[in-house]
Amino acid sequence: MKPLRVAMLGCGVVGTEVAARIVDRSEALAERIGAPLELSAVVVRDLAKARPGIDESLLTTDAETAIADADIVIELMGGIEPAKTLITAALDQGSSVVTANKALLAAHYGELMSAADRASVRLEHEAAVAGAIPIIRPVGDSLAGDRIDRIMGIVNGTTNYILDQMDSEGWDFDRALSTAQELGYAEADPTADVGGHDAAAKAAILSSLAFHAPVSSDDVHVEGIEGISAEMVATAKDQGFVIKLLAVCERVAESPAGPGLSARVYPALLRRSHPLASVRGAFNAVFIEAEAAGELMFYGQGAGGAPTASAVLGDVVSVARRRVLGGRGQYERPFHEDSRILPISAITTRYHITLDVVDRPGVLAAVSEVFADEGASIELMRQTVGEVDEDEMQHAKLVLATHSNTEAALARTVERLGDLDVVRAVSSVIRVEGQ
Ligand code: NAP
């Protein structure tokens, strides 16, 4: 069979591993595809950079010519532009595209899928969410006959490593972050990871796919882990919980704003018995609740050159096979354009609130009154004696676990608790997820 020509845009952490495997595993790949793959061009920015293992004659900065000559284009440069223009050009000319670009898909998912559909070619993106973990195909294809109600994922390895070190070693946030940077788990500028933005892009892609709705990063409510202290982690541990940065994608049947969808990223407490609580280090996992399938969990390495290359190559084999067999390309499932993304205030959650209070009679009554006024209720209250302050006043730590209520009611409750005379400080507020 005639070889399929593959142009690769970008040859960094992931691209280097993909290129090496296309060459080293050429026989096995050809057997699986039914035709050999031929790496026809590797597009980079800087031709002078040393790239061990890459055939120098393939390197070019001319992306347009590389694409024009290719049956399959692998986009591994990242960012919105020029990646978007180049992917669109490849799709328009009838080439299949494989990308790992979460930022681009989270911003332009519907538009790019329509371009693939128009051209009857595939646009595959397994590596864009949770690296090596097969999650795009299970959500988009394997569960297509079911109804996905909820997805809860640990989809950022950097933040999971940081929180895991804080939990297992008792480190504070700064020490865990600087160690993550030393080990190469965190970038020099860690904002995208610790601020929750990387996880938000993945939540947008998973929501778009699971709920057939146009969800972008801007629709995702995002809170990062910068405010998580060693004390919060220790308090959680004492109570049988662990703190994880979660991406939650949910179909909401009832809310004060009506039915809709919710996509959100925040650090939350999980019971230690929850399957996601056992996800350690920089690993990722995605927990799905579907109407007929029930609970499913997918676990593995969410980043890194080789693990991500595995997902990219799986997509390459899939699109290449389709070209060999001559199947129709993308079937663009119509988006339900009327799907409403609910504001965080309409979502029902549970809070754990830690208060620093003055230890004197009447405190519990004052706190309970605020809850009653706001229509929120307390499931559990725990008080521990704290220090004596400079005015010789005895303090106590009050940990309150709330029942489920809307974010709006809980946020108002916390604000009013902070205004009480007997409350010296609201030390922490953190949501609880999972059963
Ligand atoms: P990277 O190491 O920064 O590599 C980017 C590559 O793209 C470099 O070879 C760079 O060229 C090239 N490039 C960037 N802009 C270009 C331009 N305008 N024209 C031509 N070439 C350009 O990135 P990466 O970590 O491999 O990530 C690639 C993609 O995979 C991103 O979308 C990322 O989000 C996604 N991803 C990465 C991981 C991971 O673990 N790294 C995991 C999942 C998904 P030079 O080499 O000349 O600078």
PDB file of N, CA and C in Angstrom, residues 109-184:
ATOM      1  N   TYR A 109     -14.039  24.398  20.119  1.00  0.00           N
ATOM      2  CA  TYR A 109     -14.394  22.993  19.883  1.00  0.00           C
ATOM      3  C   TYR A 109     -15.397  22.840  18.728  1.00  0.00           C
ATOM      4  N   GLY A 110     -16.525  23.537  18.838  1.00  0.00           N
ATOM      5  CA  GLY A 110     -17.601  23.384  17.858  1.00  0.00           C
ATOM      6  C   GLY A 110     -17.141  23.764  16.458  1.00  0.00           C
ATOM      7  N   GLU A 111     -16.432  24.878  16.361  1.00  0.00           N
ATOM      8  CA  GLU A 111     -15.972  25.385  15.062  1.00  0.00           C
ATOM      9  C   GLU A 111     -15.045  24.382  14.364  1.00  0.00           C
ATOM     10  N   LEU A 112     -14.115  23.816  15.135  1.00  0.00           N
ATOM     11  CA  LEU A 112     -13.154  22.878  14.531  1.00  0.00           C
ATOM     12  C   LEU A 112     -13.840  21.567  14.150  1.00  0.00           C
ATOM     13  N   MET A 113     -14.767  21.095  14.985  1.00  0.00           N
ATOM     14  CA  MET A 113     -15.490  19.861  14.655  1.00  0.00           C
ATOM     15  C   MET A 113     -16.342  20.055  13.397  1.00  0.00           C
ATOM     16  N   SER A 114     -16.928  21.260  13.255  1.00  0.00           N
ATOM     17  CA  SER A 114     -17.724  21.538  12.046  1.00  0.00           C
ATOM     18  C   SER A 114     -16.831  21.507  10.820  1.00  0.00           C
ATOM     19  N   ALA A 115     -15.627  22.058  10.937  1.00  0.00           N
ATOM     20  CA  ALA A 115     -14.701  22.066   9.797  1.00  0.00           C
ATOM     21  C   ALA A 115     -14.355  20.629   9.399  1.00  0.00           C
ATOM     22  N   ALA A 116     -14.157  19.756  10.398  1.00  0.00           N
ATOM     23  CA  ALA A 116     -13.845  18.350  10.106  1.00  0.00           C
ATOM     24  C   ALA A 116     -15.044  17.685   9.432  1.00  0.00           C
ATOM     25  N   ASP A 117     -16.229  17.981   9.938  1.00  0.00           N
ATOM     26  CA  ASP A 117     -17.446  17.381   9.380  1.00  0.00           C
ATOM     27  C   ASP A 117     -17.648  17.814   7.928  1.00  0.00           C
ATOM     28  N   ARG A 118     -17.461  19.126   7.677  1.00  0.00           N
ATOM     29  CA  ARG A 118     -17.619  19.645   6.309  1.00  0.00           C
ATOM     30  C   ARG A 118     -16.695  18.927   5.338  1.00  0.00           C
ATOM     31  N   ALA A 119     -15.491  18.662   5.799  1.00  0.00           N
ATOM     32  CA  ALA A 119     -14.493  18.064   4.906  1.00  0.00           C
ATOM     33  C   ALA A 119     -14.538  16.536   4.941  1.00  0.00           C
ATOM     34  N   SER A 120     -15.454  15.979   5.769  1.00  0.00           N
ATOM     35  CA  SER A 120     -15.557  14.520   5.900  1.00  0.00           C
ATOM     36  C   SER A 120     -14.247  13.871   6.329  1.00  0.00           C
ATOM     37  N   VAL A 121     -13.553  14.510   7.233  1.00  0.00           N
ATOM     38  CA  VAL A 121     -12.312  13.938   7.774  1.00  0.00           C
ATOM     39  C   VAL A 121     -12.391  13.942   9.299  1.00  0.00           C
ATOM     40  N   ARG A 122     -11.443  13.274   9.922  1.00  0.00           N
ATOM     41  CA  ARG A 122     -11.461  13.165  11.379  1.00  0.00           C
ATOM     42  C   ARG A 122     -10.584  14.224  12.028  1.00  0.00           C
ATOM     43  N   LEU A 123     -11.028  14.693  13.181  1.00  0.00           N
ATOM     44  CA  LEU A 123     -10.191  15.540  14.050  1.00  0.00           C
ATOM     45  C   LEU A 123     -10.188  14.841  15.406  1.00  0.00           C
ATOM     46  N   GLU A 124      -9.097  14.171  15.724  1.00  0.00           N
ATOM     47  CA  GLU A 124      -9.042  13.380  16.964  1.00  0.00           C
ATOM     48  C   GLU A 124      -8.208  14.105  18.017  1.00  0.00           C
ATOM     49  N   HIS A 125      -8.546  13.889  19.300  1.00  0.00           N
ATOM     50  CA  HIS A 125      -7.911  14.694  20.338  1.00  0.00           C
ATOM     51  C   HIS A 125      -7.834  13.988  21.684  1.00  0.00           C
ATOM     52  N   GLU A 126      -7.570  12.687  21.631  1.00  0.00           N
ATOM     53  CA  GLU A 126      -7.532  11.899  22.879  1.00  0.00           C
ATOM     54  C   GLU A 126      -6.527  12.472  23.880  1.00  0.00           C
ATOM     55  N   ALA A 127      -5.382  12.982  23.377  1.00  0.00           N
ATOM     56  CA  ALA A 127      -4.317  13.435  24.283  1.00  0.00           C
ATOM     57  C   ALA A 127      -4.616  14.785  24.940  1.00  0.00           C
ATOM     58  N   ALA A 128      -5.695  15.459  24.495  1.00  0.00           N
ATOM     59  CA  ALA A 128      -5.966  16.800  25.032  1.00  0.00           C
ATOM     60  C   ALA A 128      -6.510  16.762  26.460  1.00  0.00           C
ATOM     61  N   VAL A 129      -7.045  15.623  26.871  1.00  0.00           N
ATOM     62  CA  VAL A 129      -7.561  15.514  28.248  1.00  0.00           C
ATOM     63  C   VAL A 129      -6.921  14.301  28.915  1.00  0.00           C
ATOM     64  N   ALA A 130      -6.241  14.549  30.033  1.00  0.00           N
ATOM     65  CA  ALA A 130      -5.691  13.475  30.863  1.00  0.00           C
ATOM     66  C   ALA A 130      -4.688  12.575  30.131  1.00  0.00           C
ATOM     67  N   GLY A 131      -3.828  13.183  29.300  1.00  0.00           N
ATOM     68  CA  GLY A 131      -2.670  12.514  28.694  1.00  0.00           C
ATOM     69  C   GLY A 131      -2.935  11.126  28.160  1.00  0.00           C
ATOM     70  N   ALA A 132      -2.325  10.133  28.791  1.00  0.00           N
ATOM     71  CA  ALA A 132      -2.386   8.764  28.277  1.00  0.00           C
ATOM     72  C   ALA A 132      -3.732   8.092  28.519  1.00  0.00           C
ATOM     73  N   ILE A 133      -4.557   8.657  29.391  1.00  0.00           N
ATOM     74  CA  ILE A 133      -5.798   7.963  29.779  1.00  0.00           C
ATOM     75  C   ILE A 133      -6.812   8.019  28.635  1.00  0.00           C
ATOM     76  N   PRO A 134      -7.288   6.854  28.200  1.00  0.00           N
ATOM     77  CA  PRO A 134      -8.343   6.886  27.175  1.00  0.00           C
ATOM     78  C   PRO A 134      -9.625   7.418  27.813  1.00  0.00           C
ATOM     79  N   ILE A 135     -10.015   8.636  27.467  1.00  0.00           N
ATOM     80  CA  ILE A 135     -11.224   9.205  28.075  1.00  0.00           C
ATOM     81  C   ILE A 135     -12.109   9.860  27.018  1.00  0.00           C
ATOM     82  N   ILE A 136     -11.492  10.412  25.966  1.00  0.00           N
ATOM     83  CA  ILE A 136     -12.289  11.056  24.909  1.00  0.00           C
ATOM     84  C   ILE A 136     -13.130  10.012  24.170  1.00  0.00           C
ATOM     85  N   ARG A 137     -12.500   8.887  23.814  1.00  0.00           N
ATOM     86  CA  ARG A 137     -13.249   7.859  23.083  1.00  0.00           C
ATOM     87  C   ARG A 137     -14.312   7.210  23.978  1.00  0.00           C
ATOM     88  N   PRO A 138     -13.995   6.856  25.231  1.00  0.00           N
ATOM     89  CA  PRO A 138     -15.071   6.325  26.093  1.00  0.00           C
ATOM     90  C   PRO A 138     -16.251   7.292  26.237  1.00  0.00           C
ATOM     91  N   VAL A 139     -15.969   8.576  26.444  1.00  0.00           N
ATOM     92  CA  VAL A 139     -17.063   9.547  26.628  1.00  0.00           C
ATOM     93  C   VAL A 139     -17.811   9.772  25.309  1.00  0.00           C
ATOM     94  N   GLY A 140     -17.068   9.911  24.205  1.00  0.00           N
ATOM     95  CA  GLY A 140     -17.698  10.253  22.923  1.00  0.00           C
ATOM     96  C   GLY A 140     -18.308   9.054  22.217  1.00  0.00           C
ATOM     97  N   ASP A 141     -17.689   7.867  22.362  1.00  0.00           N
ATOM     98  CA  ASP A 141     -18.160   6.704  21.598  1.00  0.00           C
ATOM     99  C   ASP A 141     -18.711   5.586  22.488  1.00  0.00           C
ATOM    100  N   SER A 142     -17.869   5.087  23.409  1.00  0.00           N
ATOM    101  CA  SER A 142     -18.279   3.889  24.163  1.00  0.00           C
ATOM    102  C   SER A 142     -19.547   4.141  24.971  1.00  0.00           C
ATOM    103  N   LEU A 143     -19.727   5.360  25.472  1.00  0.00           N
ATOM    104  CA  LEU A 143     -20.905   5.667  26.286  1.00  0.00           C
ATOM    105  C   LEU A 143     -21.984   6.409  25.482  1.00  0.00           C
ATOM    106  N   ALA A 144     -21.852   6.374  24.139  1.00  0.00           N
ATOM    107  CA  ALA A 144     -22.801   7.145  23.314  1.00  0.00           C
ATOM    108  C   ALA A 144     -24.231   6.619  23.430  1.00  0.00           C
ATOM    109  N   GLY A 145     -24.388   5.374  23.863  1.00  0.00           N
ATOM    110  CA  GLY A 145     -25.740   4.825  24.014  1.00  0.00           C
ATOM    111  C   GLY A 145     -26.303   5.022  25.411  1.00  0.00           C
ATOM    112  N   ASP A 146     -25.553   5.679  26.251  1.00  0.00           N
ATOM    113  CA  ASP A 146     -25.953   5.870  27.648  1.00  0.00           C
ATOM    114  C   ASP A 146     -26.189   7.373  27.865  1.00  0.00           C
ATOM    115  N   ARG A 147     -26.530   7.755  29.089  1.00  0.00           N
ATOM    116  CA  ARG A 147     -26.621   9.190  29.394  1.00  0.00           C
ATOM    117  C   ARG A 147     -25.643   9.499  30.516  1.00  0.00           C
ATOM    118  N   ILE A 148     -24.657  10.323  30.202  1.00  0.00           N
ATOM    119  CA  ILE A 148     -23.687  10.686  31.235  1.00  0.00           C
ATOM    120  C   ILE A 148     -24.294  11.798  32.082  1.00  0.00           C
ATOM    121  N   ASP A 149     -24.336  11.567  33.402  1.00  0.00           N
ATOM    122  CA  ASP A 149     -24.921  12.570  34.293  1.00  0.00           C
ATOM    123  C   ASP A 149     -23.853  13.438  34.941  1.00  0.00           C
ATOM    124  N   ARG A 150     -22.686  12.839  35.190  1.00  0.00           N
ATOM    125  CA  ARG A 150     -21.690  13.583  35.948  1.00  0.00           C
ATOM    126  C   ARG A 150     -20.298  13.049  35.629  1.00  0.00           C
ATOM    127  N   ILE A 151     -19.360  13.950  35.503  1.00  0.00           N
ATOM    128  CA  ILE A 151     -17.954  13.556  35.369  1.00  0.00           C
ATOM    129  C   ILE A 151     -17.203  14.331  36.439  1.00  0.00           C
ATOM    130  N   MET A 152     -16.366  13.613  37.182  1.00  0.00           N
ATOM    131  CA  MET A 152     -15.563  14.297  38.197  1.00  0.00           C
ATOM    132  C   MET A 152     -14.131  13.822  37.973  1.00  0.00           C
ATOM    133  N   GLY A 153     -13.226  14.769  37.720  1.00  0.00           N
ATOM    134  CA  GLY A 153     -11.886  14.322  37.362  1.00  0.00           C
ATOM    135  C   GLY A 153     -10.774  15.031  38.099  1.00  0.00           C
ATOM    136  N   ILE A 154      -9.701  14.283  38.320  1.00  0.00           N
ATOM    137  CA  ILE A 154      -8.423  14.882  38.720  1.00  0.00           C
ATOM    138  C   ILE A 154      -7.656  14.928  37.411  1.00  0.00           C
ATOM    139  N   VAL A 155      -7.626  16.092  36.768  1.00  0.00           N
ATOM    140  CA  VAL A 155      -7.108  16.172  35.398  1.00  0.00           C
ATOM    141  C   VAL A 155      -5.875  17.062  35.303  1.00  0.00           C
ATOM    142  N   ASN A 156      -5.304  17.416  36.444  1.00  0.00           N
ATOM    143  CA  ASN A 156      -4.064  18.199  36.429  1.00  0.00           C
ATOM    144  C   ASN A 156      -3.080  17.547  37.402  1.00  0.00           C
ATOM    145  N   GLY A 157      -2.019  16.992  36.837  1.00  0.00           N
ATOM    146  CA  GLY A 157      -1.058  16.237  37.643  1.00  0.00           C
ATOM    147  C   GLY A 157      -0.261  17.119  38.587  1.00  0.00           C
ATOM    148  N   THR A 158       0.045  18.346  38.157  1.00  0.00           N
ATOM    149  CA  THR A 158       0.852  19.252  38.987  1.00  0.00           C
ATOM    150  C   THR A 158       0.158  19.521  40.318  1.00  0.00           C
ATOM    151  N   THR A 159      -1.119  19.889  40.241  1.00  0.00           N
ATOM    152  CA  THR A 159      -1.846  20.224  41.466  1.00  0.00           C
ATOM    153  C   THR A 159      -2.097  18.974  42.306  1.00  0.00           C
ATOM    154  N   ASN A 160      -2.273  17.836  41.642  1.00  0.00           N
ATOM    155  CA  ASN A 160      -2.483  16.619  42.445  1.00  0.00           C
ATOM    156  C   ASN A 160      -1.202  16.253  43.191  1.00  0.00           C
ATOM    157  N   TYR A 161      -0.056  16.463  42.529  1.00  0.00           N
ATOM    158  CA  TYR A 161       1.225  16.196  43.206  1.00  0.00           C
ATOM    159  C   TYR A 161       1.361  17.127  44.418  1.00  0.00           C
ATOM    160  N   ILE A 162       1.078  18.418  44.231  1.00  0.00           N
ATOM    161  CA  ILE A 162       1.230  19.392  45.322  1.00  0.00           C
ATOM    162  C   ILE A 162       0.321  19.021  46.501  1.00  0.00           C
ATOM    163  N   LEU A 163      -0.947  18.773  46.211  1.00  0.00           N
ATOM    164  CA  LEU A 163      -1.900  18.453  47.287  1.00  0.00           C
ATOM    165  C   LEU A 163      -1.556  17.120  47.952  1.00  0.00           C
ATOM    166  N   ASP A 164      -1.054  16.183  47.166  1.00  0.00           N
ATOM    167  CA  ASP A 164      -0.694  14.875  47.733  1.00  0.00           C
ATOM    168  C   ASP A 164       0.503  15.007  48.674  1.00  0.00           C
ATOM    169  N   GLN A 165       1.480  15.833  48.304  1.00  0.00           N
ATOM    170  CA  GLN A 165       2.636  16.030  49.190  1.00  0.00           C
ATOM    171  C   GLN A 165       2.211  16.742  50.475  1.00  0.00           C
ATOM    172  N   MET A 166       1.289  17.697  50.338  1.00  0.00           N
ATOM    173  CA  MET A 166       0.794  18.407  51.528  1.00  0.00           C
ATOM    174  C   MET A 166       0.072  17.420  52.448  1.00  0.00           C
ATOM    175  N   ASP A 167      -0.647  16.494  51.848  1.00  0.00           N
ATOM    176  CA  ASP A 167      -1.420  15.515  52.633  1.00  0.00           C
ATOM    177  C   ASP A 167      -0.511  14.445  53.248  1.00  0.00           C
ATOM    178  N   SER A 168       0.408  13.897  52.443  1.00  0.00           N
ATOM    179  CA  SER A 168       1.185  12.757  52.940  1.00  0.00           C
ATOM    180  C   SER A 168       2.405  13.176  53.745  1.00  0.00           C
ATOM    181  N   GLU A 169       3.009  14.344  53.400  1.00  0.00           N
ATOM    182  CA  GLU A 169       4.235  14.766  54.077  1.00  0.00           C
ATOM    183  C   GLU A 169       4.022  15.919  55.048  1.00  0.00           C
ATOM    184  N   GLY A 170       2.850  16.520  55.018  1.00  0.00           N
ATOM    185  CA  GLY A 170       2.565  17.657  55.891  1.00  0.00           C
ATOM    186  C   GLY A 170       3.240  18.943  55.424  1.00  0.00           C
ATOM    187  N   TRP A 171       3.690  19.006  54.160  1.00  0.00           N
ATOM    188  CA  TRP A 171       4.356  20.200  53.636  1.00  0.00           C
ATOM    189  C   TRP A 171       3.362  21.344  53.472  1.00  0.00           C
ATOM    190  N   ASP A 172       3.897  22.585  53.463  1.00  0.00           N
ATOM    191  CA  ASP A 172       3.010  23.696  53.113  1.00  0.00           C
ATOM    192  C   ASP A 172       3.004  23.855  51.588  1.00  0.00           C
ATOM    193  N   PHE A 173       2.120  24.738  51.099  1.00  0.00           N
ATOM    194  CA  PHE A 173       1.924  24.890  49.652  1.00  0.00           C
ATOM    195  C   PHE A 173       3.220  25.289  48.945  1.00  0.00           C
ATOM    196  N   ASP A 174       3.959  26.265  49.529  1.00  0.00           N
ATOM    197  CA  ASP A 174       5.162  26.776  48.851  1.00  0.00           C
ATOM    198  C   ASP A 174       6.211  25.688  48.671  1.00  0.00           C
ATOM    199  N   ARG A 175       6.399  24.881  49.721  1.00  0.00           N
ATOM    200  CA  ARG A 175       7.403  23.822  49.616  1.00  0.00           C
ATOM    201  C   ARG A 175       6.982  22.775  48.565  1.00  0.00           C
ATOM    202  N   ALA A 176       5.696  22.422  48.580  1.00  0.00           N
ATOM    203  CA  ALA A 176       5.216  21.418  47.612  1.00  0.00           C
ATOM    204  C   ALA A 176       5.350  21.954  46.187  1.00  0.00           C
ATOM    205  N   LEU A 177       5.045  23.256  45.997  1.00  0.00           N
ATOM    206  CA  LEU A 177       5.150  23.835  44.654  1.00  0.00           C
ATOM    207  C   LEU A 177       6.609  23.878  44.193  1.00  0.00           C
ATOM    208  N   SER A 178       7.519  24.329  45.071  1.00  0.00           N
ATOM    209  CA  SER A 178       8.911  24.441  44.612  1.00  0.00           C
ATOM    210  C   SER A 178       9.499  23.053  44.332  1.00  0.00           C
ATOM    211  N   THR A 179       9.089  22.037  45.088  1.00  0.00           N
ATOM    212  CA  THR A 179       9.570  20.685  44.788  1.00  0.00           C
ATOM    213  C   THR A 179       8.992  20.213  43.448  1.00  0.00           C
ATOM    214  N   ALA A 180       7.726  20.535  43.201  1.00  0.00           N
ATOM    215  CA  ALA A 180       7.109  20.165  41.908  1.00  0.00           C
ATOM    216  C   ALA A 180       7.883  20.825  40.758  1.00  0.00           C
ATOM    217  N   GLN A 181       8.333  22.060  40.978  1.00  0.00           N
ATOM    218  CA  GLN A 181       9.105  22.752  39.934  1.00  0.00           C
ATOM    219  C   GLN A 181      10.464  22.081  39.734  1.00  0.00           C
ATOM    220  N   GLU A 182      11.120  21.721  40.871  1.00  0.00           N
ATOM    221  CA  GLU A 182      12.428  21.048  40.768  1.00  0.00           C
ATOM    222  C   GLU A 182      12.304  19.730  40.008  1.00  0.00           C
ATOM    223  N   LEU A 183      11.212  19.015  40.228  1.00  0.00           N
ATOM    224  CA  LEU A 183      11.035  17.699  39.593  1.00  0.00           C
ATOM    225  C   LEU A 183      10.499  17.800  38.168  1.00  0.00           C
ATOM    226  N   GLY A 184      10.198  19.029  37.717  1.00  0.00           N
ATOM    227  CA  GLY A 184       9.693  19.206  36.349  1.00  0.00           C
ATOM    228  C   GLY A 184       8.196  18.958  36.236  1.00  0.00           C
TER     229      GLY A 184
END
